[in-house]
Amino acid sequence: MGASLPPKEANLFKLIVKSYETKQYKKGLKAADAILKKFPDHGETLSMKGLTLNCMDRKSEAYELVRLGLKNDLKSHVCWHVYGLLYRSDREYREAIKCYRNALKIDPDNIEILRDLSLLQAQMRDLTGFVETRQQLLTLKPNHRMNWIGFAVAHHLNSNGAKAIEILEAYEGTLEDDYPPENERCEHGEMLLYKISLLEECGFIERAYEELRKKEFKIVDKLTLKEQLVSLFVKLNHLEEGEKLYRALLSMNPDNYRYYEGLQKCVGLFSEDGLYSPDEIDRLDALYKSLGQEYRWSSAVKRIPLDFLQGEKFREAADNYIRPLLTKGVPSLFSDLSPLYDHPGKADILEQLILELEHSVRTTGGYPGRNGVIIFGVISEQSTAQREEKEPPSTLMWTLFLLAQHYDRRGLYDIALTKIDEAMEHTPTVIDLYSVKGRILKHAGDLEAAAALADEARCMDLADRYINSECVKRMLQADQVALAEKTAVLFTKDGDQHNNLHDMQCMWYELASGESYFRQGDLGRALKKFLAVEKHYADITEDQFDFHSYCLRKMTLRAYVEMLKFQDRLHSHVYFRKAASGAIRCYIKLYDSPSKSAAEEEDEMSRLPPSQKKKMRQKQRKAEARAKKEAEGKNEETSASGVSKSGKRHVKPVDPDPHGEKLLQVEDPLSEATKYLKLLQKNSPDSLETHLLSFEVNMRKLKILLAFQAVKQLLRLDAENPDSHRCLIRFFHKVSSMAAPVTDTDKLISSVLEAERPSFSQLHGKSLIETNISFLEKHKDSLIHRAAAAEMLFVLEPDKKAEAIKLIEDSNNNLVSTSEAIVPVRKWKLKDCIAVHKLLGTVLVDCDAASRWKLRCAEYFHCSTYFEGRSSSAISKSSEHQICRNSENGGANHTADENAGSIASNGKLEAFKDLAI
């Protein structure tokens, strides 16, 4: 390194390297310039100067200098290494690996280059190369602990756990008997736990148990030691020892659900699907009663039995669980109970129980006695002591609060609103009441009123970030994006506030605002939000890089391997799935309705009459002026806040495309959609939406076999889903209407489809029309299935449009009642009814049928703004309502300001539209 230089310049070169390592970049530049004055073509100095400039954000100069240095000295490992570092800083890992390999051809035993190469191989999951590089590092430096551990981890990641165990045992053989010293006990203990977990993973359970017992005294983390030991006991079928140890763990933490699950396994009372025989339920009940006596303050020991108990025993256990929490006033009680609503019959029992508690607290001021039951005002005998026990006044409010959430879950929004209004009247200062009322209104379809309620809750506690976030979410659901952004930035740092939300990786906000922009038809901004989320996931993937060396150094090996496994399935996370799906929908919509070019807009403008042309020009000038003013305001805020105490100005990069207009200027939207579709197909293959999007994209690209593959996947996941049925019928209808195959490729595709068609049970020996009729007969009581059948009838036989509409209109919204339910529930869901209305208006194109459907649904969904139900905030805005009010009041003119207050009975949204930050 710098060997071809005279001694003075060689020392200066060492100073450049040291300055780079200590981040004294100006000092390094000065030394580099001093060398280059005498030796302007010295390749290694040029490369180091370029690397230093790269750290000072002068990338273009850096690349020029490094390439020039490499050109001047192609046989220098330093030049190749620096070139690799430059690519690594720009996340061009494959190019960096090539540079490192070229450097190693010149200097095969360079430790620094080998270490850097191994980090990149771990990042890129080049596991075979990772093993080779780690082996080379161990050969060169066998006395370094990190090299032994790195070699073992490399084999483990490369699915060779047995070899990793051998390496760790060989490493232990190099240690002295009294190892480790006091300052290395934690690291050595972690290595031992990693080795034991490896033995367990490879199926060497006996060896793992023996190793754990043998090295027990060297392991510092005693809790993990016990958890590992009890896991081995269960796998070795030493259930008595396992039971004792699980009970010991429960005495340490009686609210750990995994310990209860393990204890059930040890006593032979565990079922993966949660289904038990009556005898097993009795034994489990006895077990948890004994545990309840031992751990009286544990919440888990009272909650777990609710999952397996049935009938009267469930009712009694739920009663014992709910009462103290209502008295205490626990707002999260319903969230705790909500999984029970998926168990048949338990929701009805809970409804009866809570109504009984409400009636008793309302009439007697206390809970009903154990020997007396109160149902619909009939009170059985109770002891005097029981009747004298009074509950605090807040108990009634929390009971109403729980009932409101119960009815909301069951879709009985009118009753839920009545209960929550009564609770608010009882205690108007509890914030949770306003939040829950907003949630009920959202489910009922009144998004504007829900946003107003959430904002009212926010104003009651301006320091609560969660309530602020919930308010922002409600505003975005109501498509009030500007107001939501103003509210969201109340909890961000000063300066460029909108970018702070992006810097904080606030993905829920970006997804919700992206969906809002998509609903409003602003595809540019919607795409920008969805792609921002995708970038966050790329950043999270990059964030693992620093841990490849850190975790080996600190010996956090189990956590490191778990982190790598998490990173491998990172893109299967629900947020990424939503962002990728949103981006694909935007590209599909862009393909179906391409944005107009500037020339086309100018051509349309020239055809307008002069008066309209003048108005359009004025409107454009005003919009441009407004945008310019907003940009200037943001720049002033940034410049004011971008100066640090030391006087240095931190200039943030300006977003060149704030509205996503450039994102819309893609030549082929479907090829862009395919990029994200491939990620979904790889990481979310069991999601129905993945294959629905695949079908839509490939049908538009006329990729018949790929579309066929999507249909097969849909039928595999859920053959009875209405969307699966639509795709099946649309696909084979499209294929049947295509021209006769001419080319060899077309003939091959046709032969594949002919061969595969009999494999579909839905089409076996039937025409598409018969398949559709069969589907309708099978699901004639379901609205969404009838709508799908009607749509496909119209696709197959366009002249039967009236029959298709009649199929939908003949649907019945029957009441669904069980023997124990107090209030019956209707079958139709709001989102399904909205989808049917859109189908009638846009696909079947019958405005009269859509209007009839809207009136019919308004009777069922009183709070829905979409259907303008009688209790919704939208009714105050409808022209018909305004005409009626004018006629009733003698034709008086009511201004918009007078009607603004009628958005909701609680919460004044208008007051916050001029909110300034």
Coordinates of N, CA, C and O in Angstrom, one line a residue, residues 9 222 227 282 319 344 618 636 779 842 907:
E9 N 6.4 10.5 0.9 CA 5.0 10.3 0.3 C 4.3 9.1 0.8 O 3.1 9.0 1.0
K222 N -29.8 -17.4 32.9 CA -30.5 -18.6 33.5 C -31.9 -18.8 33.0 O -32.4 -19.9 33.0
E227 N -35.7 -22.2 29.9 CA -36.6 -22.4 28.7 C -36.1 -23.4 27.7 O -36.9 -24.2 27.2
D282 N -63.0 -30.9 31.2 CA -63.1 -31.0 32.6 C -61.8 -31.0 33.3 O -61.6 -30.3 34.3
D319 N -68.1 -14.5 33.3 CA -68.7 -13.6 34.3 C -67.6 -13.2 35.3 O -67.4 -12.1 35.7
P344 N -68.2 -20.6 17.9 CA -69.7 -20.7 17.7 C -70.4 -20.6 19.1 O -70.1 -21.3 20.0
Q618 N -56.9 31.0 -16.6 CA -56.9 31.7 -15.3 C -56.8 30.6 -14.2 O -56.1 30.8 -13.2
E636 N -38.9 28.3 3.2 CA -38.6 29.2 4.3 C -38.5 28.5 5.6 O -37.6 28.7 6.4
H779 N -75.0 -20.9 -4.1 CA -74.9 -19.7 -3.2 C -76.0 -18.7 -3.4 O -75.8 -17.5 -3.4
T842 N -71.7 0.9 -13.0 CA -70.6 1.0 -13.9 C -70.4 -0.2 -14.9 O -70.0 0.0 -16.0
G907 N -68.4 16.7 17.7 CA -67.2 17.0 16.9 C -67.5 18.0 15.9 O -68.4 17.8 15.1

